[in-house]
Coordinates of C-alpha atoms in Angstrom, one line a residue:
Chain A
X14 CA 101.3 84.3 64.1
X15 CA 102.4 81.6 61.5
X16 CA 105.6 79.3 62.2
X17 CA 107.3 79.2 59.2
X18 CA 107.2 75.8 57.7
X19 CA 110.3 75.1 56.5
X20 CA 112.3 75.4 60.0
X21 CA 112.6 73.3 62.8
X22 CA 111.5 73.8 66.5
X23 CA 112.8 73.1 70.0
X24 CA 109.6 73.3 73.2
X25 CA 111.8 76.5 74.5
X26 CA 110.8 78.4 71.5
X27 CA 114.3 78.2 69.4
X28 CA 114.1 77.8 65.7
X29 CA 116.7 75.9 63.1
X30 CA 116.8 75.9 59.3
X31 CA 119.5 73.2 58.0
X32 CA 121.1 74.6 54.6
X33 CA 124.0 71.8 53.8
X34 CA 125.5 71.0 57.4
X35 CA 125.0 74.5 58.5
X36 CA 121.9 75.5 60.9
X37 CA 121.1 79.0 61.1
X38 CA 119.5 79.2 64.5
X39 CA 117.2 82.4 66.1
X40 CA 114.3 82.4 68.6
X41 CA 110.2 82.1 67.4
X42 CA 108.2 85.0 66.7
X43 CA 106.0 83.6 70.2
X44 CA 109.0 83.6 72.1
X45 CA 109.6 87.4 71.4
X46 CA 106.1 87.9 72.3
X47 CA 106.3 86.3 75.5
X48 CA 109.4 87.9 76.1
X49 CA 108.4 91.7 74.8
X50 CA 111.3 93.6 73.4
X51 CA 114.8 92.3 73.8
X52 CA 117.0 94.3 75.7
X53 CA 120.3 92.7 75.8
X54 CA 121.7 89.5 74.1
X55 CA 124.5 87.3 75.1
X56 CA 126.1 85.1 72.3
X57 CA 128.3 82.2 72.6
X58 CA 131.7 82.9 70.9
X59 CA 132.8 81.8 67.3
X60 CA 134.7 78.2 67.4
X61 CA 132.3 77.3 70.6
X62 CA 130.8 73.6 71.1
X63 CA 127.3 73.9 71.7
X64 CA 125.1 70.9 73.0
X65 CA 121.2 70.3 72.1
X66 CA 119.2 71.5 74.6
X67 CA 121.7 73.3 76.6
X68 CA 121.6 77.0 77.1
X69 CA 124.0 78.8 75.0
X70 CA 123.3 82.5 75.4
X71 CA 120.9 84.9 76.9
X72 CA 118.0 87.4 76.2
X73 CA 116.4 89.9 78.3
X74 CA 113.7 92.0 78.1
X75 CA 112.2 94.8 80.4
X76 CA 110.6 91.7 81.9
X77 CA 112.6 88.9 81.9
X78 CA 115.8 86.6 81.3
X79 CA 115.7 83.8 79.6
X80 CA 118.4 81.4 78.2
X81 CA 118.9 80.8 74.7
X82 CA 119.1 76.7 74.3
X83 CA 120.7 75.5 71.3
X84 CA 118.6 73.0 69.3
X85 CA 121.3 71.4 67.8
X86 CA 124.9 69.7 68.4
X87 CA 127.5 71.5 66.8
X88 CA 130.2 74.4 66.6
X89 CA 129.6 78.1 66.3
X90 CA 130.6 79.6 62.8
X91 CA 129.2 82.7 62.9
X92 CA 127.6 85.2 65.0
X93 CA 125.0 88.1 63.8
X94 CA 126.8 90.8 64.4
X95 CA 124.5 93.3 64.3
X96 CA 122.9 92.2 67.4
X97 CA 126.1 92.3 69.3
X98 CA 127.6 95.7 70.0
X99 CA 131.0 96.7 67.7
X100 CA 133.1 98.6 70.6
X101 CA 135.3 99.6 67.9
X102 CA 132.8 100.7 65.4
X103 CA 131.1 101.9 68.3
X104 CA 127.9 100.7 66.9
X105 CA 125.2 99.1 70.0
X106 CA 123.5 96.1 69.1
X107 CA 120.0 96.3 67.0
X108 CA 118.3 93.8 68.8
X109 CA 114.7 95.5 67.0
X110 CA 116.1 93.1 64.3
X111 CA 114.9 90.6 66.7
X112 CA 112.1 92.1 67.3
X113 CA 110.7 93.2 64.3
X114 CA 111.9 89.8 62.3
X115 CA 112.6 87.0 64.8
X116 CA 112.3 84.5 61.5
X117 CA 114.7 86.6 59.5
X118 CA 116.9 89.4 60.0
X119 CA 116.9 88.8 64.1
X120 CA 118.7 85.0 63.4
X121 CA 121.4 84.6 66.0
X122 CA 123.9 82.3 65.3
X123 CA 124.9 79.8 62.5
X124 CA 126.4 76.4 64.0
X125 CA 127.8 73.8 62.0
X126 CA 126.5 70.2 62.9
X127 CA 128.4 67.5 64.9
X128 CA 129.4 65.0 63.0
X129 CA 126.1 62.7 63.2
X130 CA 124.1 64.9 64.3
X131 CA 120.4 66.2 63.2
X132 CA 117.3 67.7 63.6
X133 CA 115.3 64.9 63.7
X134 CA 114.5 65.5 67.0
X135 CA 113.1 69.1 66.8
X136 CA 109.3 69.5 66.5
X137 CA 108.2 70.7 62.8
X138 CA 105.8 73.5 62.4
X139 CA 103.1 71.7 62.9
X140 CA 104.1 70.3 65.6
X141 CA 105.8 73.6 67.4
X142 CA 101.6 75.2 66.4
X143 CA 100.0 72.3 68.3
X144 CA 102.6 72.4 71.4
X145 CA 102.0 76.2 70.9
X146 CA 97.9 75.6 71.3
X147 CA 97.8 72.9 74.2
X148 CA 99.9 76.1 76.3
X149 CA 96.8 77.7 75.4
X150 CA 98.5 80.5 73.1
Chain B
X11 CA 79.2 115.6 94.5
X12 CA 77.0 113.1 93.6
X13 CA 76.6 109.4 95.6
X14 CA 80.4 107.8 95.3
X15 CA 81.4 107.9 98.0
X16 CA 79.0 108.5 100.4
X17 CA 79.4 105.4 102.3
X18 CA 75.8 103.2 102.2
X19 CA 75.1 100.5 105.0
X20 CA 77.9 98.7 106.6
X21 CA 80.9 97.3 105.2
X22 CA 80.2 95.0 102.7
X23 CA 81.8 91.3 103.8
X24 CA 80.4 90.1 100.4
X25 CA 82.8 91.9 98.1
X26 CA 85.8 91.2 99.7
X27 CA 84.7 87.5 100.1
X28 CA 84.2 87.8 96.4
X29 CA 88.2 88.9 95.6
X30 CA 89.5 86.2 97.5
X31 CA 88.0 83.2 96.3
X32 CA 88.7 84.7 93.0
X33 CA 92.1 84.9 94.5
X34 CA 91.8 81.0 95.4
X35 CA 90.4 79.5 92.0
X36 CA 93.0 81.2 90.0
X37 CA 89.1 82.6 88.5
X38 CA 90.1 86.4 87.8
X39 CA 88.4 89.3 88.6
X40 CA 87.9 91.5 85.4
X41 CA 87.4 95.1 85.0
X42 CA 85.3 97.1 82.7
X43 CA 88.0 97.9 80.4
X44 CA 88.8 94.0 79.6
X45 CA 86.9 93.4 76.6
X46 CA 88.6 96.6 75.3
X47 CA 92.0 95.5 76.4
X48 CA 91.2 91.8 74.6
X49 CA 90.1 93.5 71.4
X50 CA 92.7 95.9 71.1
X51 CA 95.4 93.0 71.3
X52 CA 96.7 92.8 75.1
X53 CA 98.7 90.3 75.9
X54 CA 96.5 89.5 79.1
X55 CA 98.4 88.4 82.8
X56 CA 96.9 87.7 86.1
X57 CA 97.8 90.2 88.7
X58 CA 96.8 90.4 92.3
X59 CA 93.6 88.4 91.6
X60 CA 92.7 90.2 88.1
X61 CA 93.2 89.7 84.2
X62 CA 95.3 92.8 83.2
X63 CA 96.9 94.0 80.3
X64 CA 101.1 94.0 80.4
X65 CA 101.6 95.3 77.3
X66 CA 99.9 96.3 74.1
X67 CA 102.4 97.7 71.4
X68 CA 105.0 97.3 73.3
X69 CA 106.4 98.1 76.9
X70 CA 109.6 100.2 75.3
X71 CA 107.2 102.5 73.5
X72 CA 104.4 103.0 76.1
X73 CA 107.4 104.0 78.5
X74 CA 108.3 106.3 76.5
X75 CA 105.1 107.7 75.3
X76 CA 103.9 108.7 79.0
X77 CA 107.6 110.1 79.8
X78 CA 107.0 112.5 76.6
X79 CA 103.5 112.7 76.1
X80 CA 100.6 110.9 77.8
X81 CA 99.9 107.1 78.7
X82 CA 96.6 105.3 79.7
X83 CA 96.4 102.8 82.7
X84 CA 93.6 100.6 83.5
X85 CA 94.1 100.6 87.2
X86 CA 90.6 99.6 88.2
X87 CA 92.1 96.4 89.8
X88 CA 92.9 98.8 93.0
X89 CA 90.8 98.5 95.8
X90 CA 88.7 101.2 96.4
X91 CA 86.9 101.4 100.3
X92 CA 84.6 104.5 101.0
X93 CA 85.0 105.1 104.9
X94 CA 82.7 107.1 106.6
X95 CA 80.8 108.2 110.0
X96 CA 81.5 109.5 113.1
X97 CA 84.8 107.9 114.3
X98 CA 86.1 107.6 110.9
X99 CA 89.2 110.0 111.6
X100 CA 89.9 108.5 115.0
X101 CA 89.8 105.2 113.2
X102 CA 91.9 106.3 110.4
X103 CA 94.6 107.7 112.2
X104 CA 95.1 104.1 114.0
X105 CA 95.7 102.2 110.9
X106 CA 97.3 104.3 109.2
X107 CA 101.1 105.6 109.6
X108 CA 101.3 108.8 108.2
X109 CA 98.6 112.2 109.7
X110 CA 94.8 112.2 108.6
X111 CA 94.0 115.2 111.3
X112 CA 96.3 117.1 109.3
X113 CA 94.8 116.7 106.2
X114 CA 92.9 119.4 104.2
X115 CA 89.3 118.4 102.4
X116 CA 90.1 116.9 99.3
X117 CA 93.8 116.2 100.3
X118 CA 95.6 112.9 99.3
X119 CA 98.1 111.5 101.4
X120 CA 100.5 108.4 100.5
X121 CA 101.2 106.0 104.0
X122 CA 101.5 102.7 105.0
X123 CA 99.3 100.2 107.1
X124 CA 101.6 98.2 109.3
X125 CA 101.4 95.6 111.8
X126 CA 102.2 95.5 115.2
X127 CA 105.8 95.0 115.0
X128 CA 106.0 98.1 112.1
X129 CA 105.7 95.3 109.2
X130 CA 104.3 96.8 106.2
X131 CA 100.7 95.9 105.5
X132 CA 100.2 97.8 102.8
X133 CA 100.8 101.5 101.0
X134 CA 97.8 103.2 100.5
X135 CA 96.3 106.4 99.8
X136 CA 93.6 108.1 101.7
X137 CA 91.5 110.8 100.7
X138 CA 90.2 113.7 102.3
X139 CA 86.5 114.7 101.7
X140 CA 84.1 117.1 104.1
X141 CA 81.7 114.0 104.7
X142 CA 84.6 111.1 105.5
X143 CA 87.1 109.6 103.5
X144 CA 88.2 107.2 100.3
X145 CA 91.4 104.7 101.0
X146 CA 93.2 103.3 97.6
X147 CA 94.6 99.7 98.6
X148 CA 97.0 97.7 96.4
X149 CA 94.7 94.8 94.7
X150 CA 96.7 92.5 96.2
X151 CA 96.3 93.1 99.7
X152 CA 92.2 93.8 99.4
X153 CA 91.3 91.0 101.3
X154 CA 94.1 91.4 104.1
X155 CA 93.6 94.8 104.4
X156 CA 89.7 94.8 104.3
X157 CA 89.6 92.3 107.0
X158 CA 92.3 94.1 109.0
X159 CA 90.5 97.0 108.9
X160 CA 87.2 95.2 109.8
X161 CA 89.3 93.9 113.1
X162 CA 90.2 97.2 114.4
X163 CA 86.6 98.9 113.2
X164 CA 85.4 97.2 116.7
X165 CA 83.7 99.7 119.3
X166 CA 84.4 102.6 116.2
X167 CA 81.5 104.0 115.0
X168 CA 82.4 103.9 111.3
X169 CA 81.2 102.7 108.1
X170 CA 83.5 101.1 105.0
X171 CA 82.2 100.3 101.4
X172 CA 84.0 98.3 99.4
X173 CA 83.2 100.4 95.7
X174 CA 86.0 98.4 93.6
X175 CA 83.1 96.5 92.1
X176 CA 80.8 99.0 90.6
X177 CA 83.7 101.6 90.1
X178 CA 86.8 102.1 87.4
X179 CA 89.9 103.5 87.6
X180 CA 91.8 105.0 85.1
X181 CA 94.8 106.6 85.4
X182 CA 96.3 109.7 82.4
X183 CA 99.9 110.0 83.0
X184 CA 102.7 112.4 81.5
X185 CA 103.6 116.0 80.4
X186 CA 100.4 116.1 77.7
X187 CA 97.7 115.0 80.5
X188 CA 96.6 118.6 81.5
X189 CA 95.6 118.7 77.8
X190 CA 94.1 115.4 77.6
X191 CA 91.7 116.2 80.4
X192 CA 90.5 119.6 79.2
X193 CA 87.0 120.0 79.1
X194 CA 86.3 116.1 80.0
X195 CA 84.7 117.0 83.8
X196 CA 82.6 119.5 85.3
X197 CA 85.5 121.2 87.3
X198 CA 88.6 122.6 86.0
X199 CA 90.6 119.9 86.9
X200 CA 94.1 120.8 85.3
X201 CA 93.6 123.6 88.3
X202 CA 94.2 120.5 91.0
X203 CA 97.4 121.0 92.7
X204 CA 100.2 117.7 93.4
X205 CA 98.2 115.0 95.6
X206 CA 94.6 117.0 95.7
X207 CA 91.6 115.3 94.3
X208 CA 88.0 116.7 93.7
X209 CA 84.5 114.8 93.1
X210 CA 83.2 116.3 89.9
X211 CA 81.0 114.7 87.0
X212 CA 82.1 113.2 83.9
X213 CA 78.8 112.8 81.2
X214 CA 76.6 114.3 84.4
X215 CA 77.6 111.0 86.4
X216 CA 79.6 111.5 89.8
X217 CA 83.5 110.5 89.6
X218 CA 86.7 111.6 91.8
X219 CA 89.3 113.1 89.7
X220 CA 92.8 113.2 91.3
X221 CA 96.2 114.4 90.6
X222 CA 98.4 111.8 91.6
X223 CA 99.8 108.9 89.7
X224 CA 102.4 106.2 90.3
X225 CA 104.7 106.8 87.3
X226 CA 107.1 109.7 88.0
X227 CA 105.1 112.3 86.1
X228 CA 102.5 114.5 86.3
X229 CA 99.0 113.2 85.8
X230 CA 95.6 112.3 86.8
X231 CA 93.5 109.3 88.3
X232 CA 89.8 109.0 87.7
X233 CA 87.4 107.0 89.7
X234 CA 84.3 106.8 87.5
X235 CA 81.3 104.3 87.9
X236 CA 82.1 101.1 85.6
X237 CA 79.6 102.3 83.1
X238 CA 81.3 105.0 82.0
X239 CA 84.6 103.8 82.3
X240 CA 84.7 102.3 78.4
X241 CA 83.6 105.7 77.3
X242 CA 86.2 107.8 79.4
X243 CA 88.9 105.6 78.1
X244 CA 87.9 106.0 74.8
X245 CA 87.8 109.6 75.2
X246 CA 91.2 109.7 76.3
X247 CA 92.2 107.6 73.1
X248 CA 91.0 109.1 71.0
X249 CA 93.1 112.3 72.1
X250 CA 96.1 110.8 71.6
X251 CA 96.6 109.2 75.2
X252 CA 98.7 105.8 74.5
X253 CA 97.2 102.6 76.0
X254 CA 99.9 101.3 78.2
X255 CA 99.8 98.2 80.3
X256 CA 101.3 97.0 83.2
X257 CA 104.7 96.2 82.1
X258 CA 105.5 99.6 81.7
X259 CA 104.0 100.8 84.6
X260 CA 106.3 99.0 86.4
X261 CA 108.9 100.3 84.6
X262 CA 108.2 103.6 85.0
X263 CA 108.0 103.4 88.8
X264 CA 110.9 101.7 88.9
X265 CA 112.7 104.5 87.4
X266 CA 110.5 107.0 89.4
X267 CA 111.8 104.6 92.6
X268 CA 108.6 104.2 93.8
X269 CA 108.4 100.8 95.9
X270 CA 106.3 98.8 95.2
X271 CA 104.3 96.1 97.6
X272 CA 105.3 92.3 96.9
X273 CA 108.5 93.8 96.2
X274 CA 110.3 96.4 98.2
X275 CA 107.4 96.3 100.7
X276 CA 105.8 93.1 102.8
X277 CA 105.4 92.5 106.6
X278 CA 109.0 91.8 107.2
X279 CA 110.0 95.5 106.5
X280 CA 109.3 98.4 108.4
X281 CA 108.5 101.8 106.8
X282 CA 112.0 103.4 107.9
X283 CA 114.1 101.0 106.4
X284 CA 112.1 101.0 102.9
X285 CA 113.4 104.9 103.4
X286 CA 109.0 106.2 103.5
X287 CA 110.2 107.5 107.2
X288 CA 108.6 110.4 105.7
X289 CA 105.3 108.5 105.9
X290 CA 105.5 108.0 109.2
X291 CA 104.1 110.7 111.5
X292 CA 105.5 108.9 115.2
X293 CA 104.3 112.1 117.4
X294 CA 100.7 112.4 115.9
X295 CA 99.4 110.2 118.8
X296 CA 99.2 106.6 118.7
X297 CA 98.9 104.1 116.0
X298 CA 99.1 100.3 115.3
X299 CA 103.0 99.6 114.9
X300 CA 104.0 102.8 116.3
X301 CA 105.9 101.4 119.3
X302 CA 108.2 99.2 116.8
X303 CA 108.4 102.0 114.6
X304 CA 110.0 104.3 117.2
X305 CA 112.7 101.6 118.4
X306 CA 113.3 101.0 114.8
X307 CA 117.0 98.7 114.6
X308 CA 119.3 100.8 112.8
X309 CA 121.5 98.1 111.8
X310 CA 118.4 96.9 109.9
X311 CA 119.0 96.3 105.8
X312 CA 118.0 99.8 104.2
X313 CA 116.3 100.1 100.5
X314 CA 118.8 101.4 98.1
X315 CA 119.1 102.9 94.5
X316 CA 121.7 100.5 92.1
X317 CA 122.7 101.4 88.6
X318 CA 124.2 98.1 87.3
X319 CA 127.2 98.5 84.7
X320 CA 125.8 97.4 81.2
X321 CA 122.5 96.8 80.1
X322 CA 121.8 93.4 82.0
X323 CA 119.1 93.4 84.4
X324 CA 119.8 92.3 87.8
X325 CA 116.4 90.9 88.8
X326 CA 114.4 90.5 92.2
X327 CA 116.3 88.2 94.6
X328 CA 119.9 88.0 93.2
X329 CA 122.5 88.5 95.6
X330 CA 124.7 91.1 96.3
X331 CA 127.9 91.2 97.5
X332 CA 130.3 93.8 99.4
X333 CA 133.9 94.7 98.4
X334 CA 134.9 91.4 100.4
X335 CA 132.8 89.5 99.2
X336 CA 130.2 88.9 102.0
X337 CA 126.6 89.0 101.7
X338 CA 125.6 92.6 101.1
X339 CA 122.1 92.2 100.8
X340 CA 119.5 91.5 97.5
X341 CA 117.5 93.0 94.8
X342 CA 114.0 93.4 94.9
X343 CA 113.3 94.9 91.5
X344 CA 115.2 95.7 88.2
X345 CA 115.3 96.5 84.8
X346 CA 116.4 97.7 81.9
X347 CA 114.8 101.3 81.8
X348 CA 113.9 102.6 78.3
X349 CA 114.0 106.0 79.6
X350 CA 117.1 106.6 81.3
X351 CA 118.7 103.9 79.0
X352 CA 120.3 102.5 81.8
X353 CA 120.0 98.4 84.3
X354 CA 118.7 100.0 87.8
X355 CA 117.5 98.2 90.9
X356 CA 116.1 98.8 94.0
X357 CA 117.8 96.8 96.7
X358 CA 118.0 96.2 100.4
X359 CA 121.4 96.6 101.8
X360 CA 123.5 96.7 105.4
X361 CA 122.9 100.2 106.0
X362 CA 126.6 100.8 106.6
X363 CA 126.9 100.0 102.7
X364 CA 123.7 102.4 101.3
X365 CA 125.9 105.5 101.1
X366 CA 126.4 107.0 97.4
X367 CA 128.6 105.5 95.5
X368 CA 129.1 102.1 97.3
X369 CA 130.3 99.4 94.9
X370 CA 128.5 96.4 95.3
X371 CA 128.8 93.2 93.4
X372 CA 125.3 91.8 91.8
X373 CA 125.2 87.6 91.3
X374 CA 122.9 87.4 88.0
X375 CA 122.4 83.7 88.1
X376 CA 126.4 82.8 88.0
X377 CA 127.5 86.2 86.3
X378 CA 129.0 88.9 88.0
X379 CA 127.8 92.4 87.4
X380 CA 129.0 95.5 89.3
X381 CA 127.0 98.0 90.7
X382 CA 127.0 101.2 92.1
X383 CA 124.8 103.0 95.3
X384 CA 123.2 106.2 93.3
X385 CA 120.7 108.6 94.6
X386 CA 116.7 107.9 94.9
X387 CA 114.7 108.5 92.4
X388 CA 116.8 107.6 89.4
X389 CA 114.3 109.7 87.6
X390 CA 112.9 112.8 88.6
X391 CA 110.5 115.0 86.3
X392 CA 111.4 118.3 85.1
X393 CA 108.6 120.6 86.0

């Protein structure tokens, strides 16, 4: 599988891509393979302070549960709703979006930086691939 | 029937040996089928000492395939023991709880080895033949149960063959199998009834066909030598049966509440609590763990059916709690099941909370789910 270049990596398989002081945030196309098809996804809430490297949601699969960890410092500004079930549309969640296009479609959340904050400290795709190979993967 | 499973010589320390120093340098065993599995893009796991295949498309999708049509299992990592000679039944019926006398030839019966004090040893099948007998042991518990087995053969005149080695085992499972296995074998095997097997040949080569199957639908296991075991599978592909791995074999039991050994079964339960009372034949003369079996505690926790609200799985070893708030008990398996559509778990609980419709509480690492006793199987097969 190929990491996409142009985003950012944490080691628990989260990716970021920075457009102006906003990071889009969603899980690598590894993580979903590790994890095989996501069965249910918890989301932190709009307006909530998020801390790098500290879980702020969860995904399950037929196999497992796993926390999602922010790579970044920052606020939640927006959610993908169309992973998250609208009770009053009474649409369920498409978490095959996730699935099918971890890198794309399947991003999770959007969180606006802390003021200071970066992602200096997240590996880059070449990195994420070598951390990726010495796991044996 | 040709020569598999006529036993040859004695019991063969050697193989056994063999599994668990695999088992000890994390060096796994591999079947037959794994260069097929590796080419055909597995994601490989270890499991009970071997390299198996969890998933290939996906574990959703196999689910689903065998529920509506017909999966394919690589199950060669079972053990497979050929017992045979003159004390063979007498020896048989001491290990094992449930009746071998009662047996007919070519029956297959489901019971459980257990210890002394009723602990579960293993589930197992045994088969029925005119000239002796097959046992199918978890792979997991091969090398206990091969040298537990080889400590109460003493003064029996018996003799065990370990065939896991030189044999596959693949298993068809769903509605579409009694298609898929038209014309494949000598004998009319879609004419096997429920938990009968018959030797027969595949490509003029001895195998054991059987109708039984750990998934909650009708189906077949084979038992072929390994040489032929890449070209039965890719028969069976190549009619449309969907390569399914692991993942979804658990799934499927799960759903089909079938326990499972690791999980709702080890030596600290006893067969009447894990609800396989069934299994247990107490007046059919005596047996190891038959004395602890029939002063079974009933205040003893009890294996139970949960359906968790929402689609969170409460997994193996979370808590549960009672209306009050005490200890209730724990999981021992759940999932998500793509079938159903539903969060289910098998759990152990006071038995004074395992009626229908309890409401227990589930503690998923800090959350609070609720839950609800329903009726075993969660899934049962329209016939």
């Amino acid at each position: 599988m190929s990491n996409p270049a142009d985003l950012r990596y944490s080691p628990s398989h989260e990716w970021a891509k920075l457009e102006g002081d906003v990071v889009t945030v969603g899980v690598t196309a590894f993580a979903i393979e590790q994890l095989t098809e996501p069965t249910f996804l918890e989301l932190p809430a709009v307006g909530k302070a998020v801390a790098a490297g500290k879980a702020f949601g969860i995904i399950e699969s037929v196999k497992s549960t796993s926390d999602l960890n922010s790579p970044v410092a920052g606020t939640v500004v927006e959610r993908n709703e169309l992973l998250l079930e609208d009770k009053a549309k009474k649409r369920a969640p498409d978490l095959s979006l996730v699935n099918d296009d971890p890198f794309g479609k399947g991003w999770m959340v959007k969180i606006k930086l802390a003021p200071g904050a970066t992602l200096d400290h997240l590996l880059t795709a070449a990195q994420y691939d070598a951390q990726l190979a010495s796991e044996g993967h | 029937m040709g020569n598999y499973d006529k036993p040859r010589g004695r019991f063969h320390v050697g193989a056994a040996l063999r599994a668990f120093i695999a088992v000890l340098n994390m060096s796994n065993l591999r079947t037959p089928l794994y260069q097929w599995h590796v080419d055909h893009k597995a994601r490989m796991v270890p499991f009970g000492g071997w390299d198996m295949p969890v998933q290939y498309a996906g574990i959703t999708a196999e689910h689903k395939a065998v529920r509506s049509a017909a999966g394919l299992f690589d199950i060669s990592h079972m053990a497979r023991v050929s017992i045979g000679g003159p004390d063979a039944l007498s020896f048989l019926e001491g290990v094992f709880t449930n009746s071998v006398a009662t047996m007919k030839n070519d029956q297959v019966r489901y019971g459980l080895v257990c210890n002394e004090r009723g602990g579960i040893l293993d589930d197992i099948l045994v088969y029925r033949w005119p000239y002796g007998y097959s046992v199918v042991v978890n792979a997991s518990n091969r090398p206990k149960i091969l040298a537990w087995f080889e400590q109460h053969r003493v003064g029996k005149n018996i003799e065990m063959v370990d065939q896991t080695d030189r044999t596959a085992m693949i298993a068809v499972q769903g509605p579409k199998s009694v298609e898929l296995v038209a014309g494949l074998f000598d004998n009319d095997v879609s004419k096997l009834k429920y938990y009968y097997a018959t030797p027969t040949l595949y490509c003029r080569q001895p195998c054991v066909v059987s109708r039984t199957g750990y998934t909650g639908e009708d189906g077949f296991e084979v038992i072929v030598s390994n040489e032929l075991a890449l070209s039965l599978w890719s028969e069976f592909v190549t009619r449309g049966a969907v390569p399914c791995g692991l993942g979804s074999r658990d799934t499927l039991r799960l759903e089909a509440a079938m326990p499972l050994y690791g999980h709702e079964l080890n030596e600290d339960v006893n067969p009447i609590q894990a609800g396989l009372g069934w299994a247990v034949k107490l007046d059919k003369g005596e047996f190891i763990g038959r004395a602890a079996l029939a002063a079974s505690d009933p205040t003893k926790p009890v294996r139970v059916g949960l359906e968790i609200e929402g689609k969170r799985a409460a997994r193996e070893g979370s808590p549960l709690l009672d209306a009050d708030g005490k200890p209730a008990g724990s999981i021992t398996s759940g999932s998500f099941c793509p079938w159903l559509d539903k969060s289910l778990a098998m759990a152990y609980v006071r038995p004074e909370l395992a009626s229908v419709g309890t409401p227990l509480d589930v503690d998923v690492r800090g959350s609070t789910l609720h839950a609800t006793v329903i009726p075993l199987p969660f899934y049962k097969r329209t016939k």
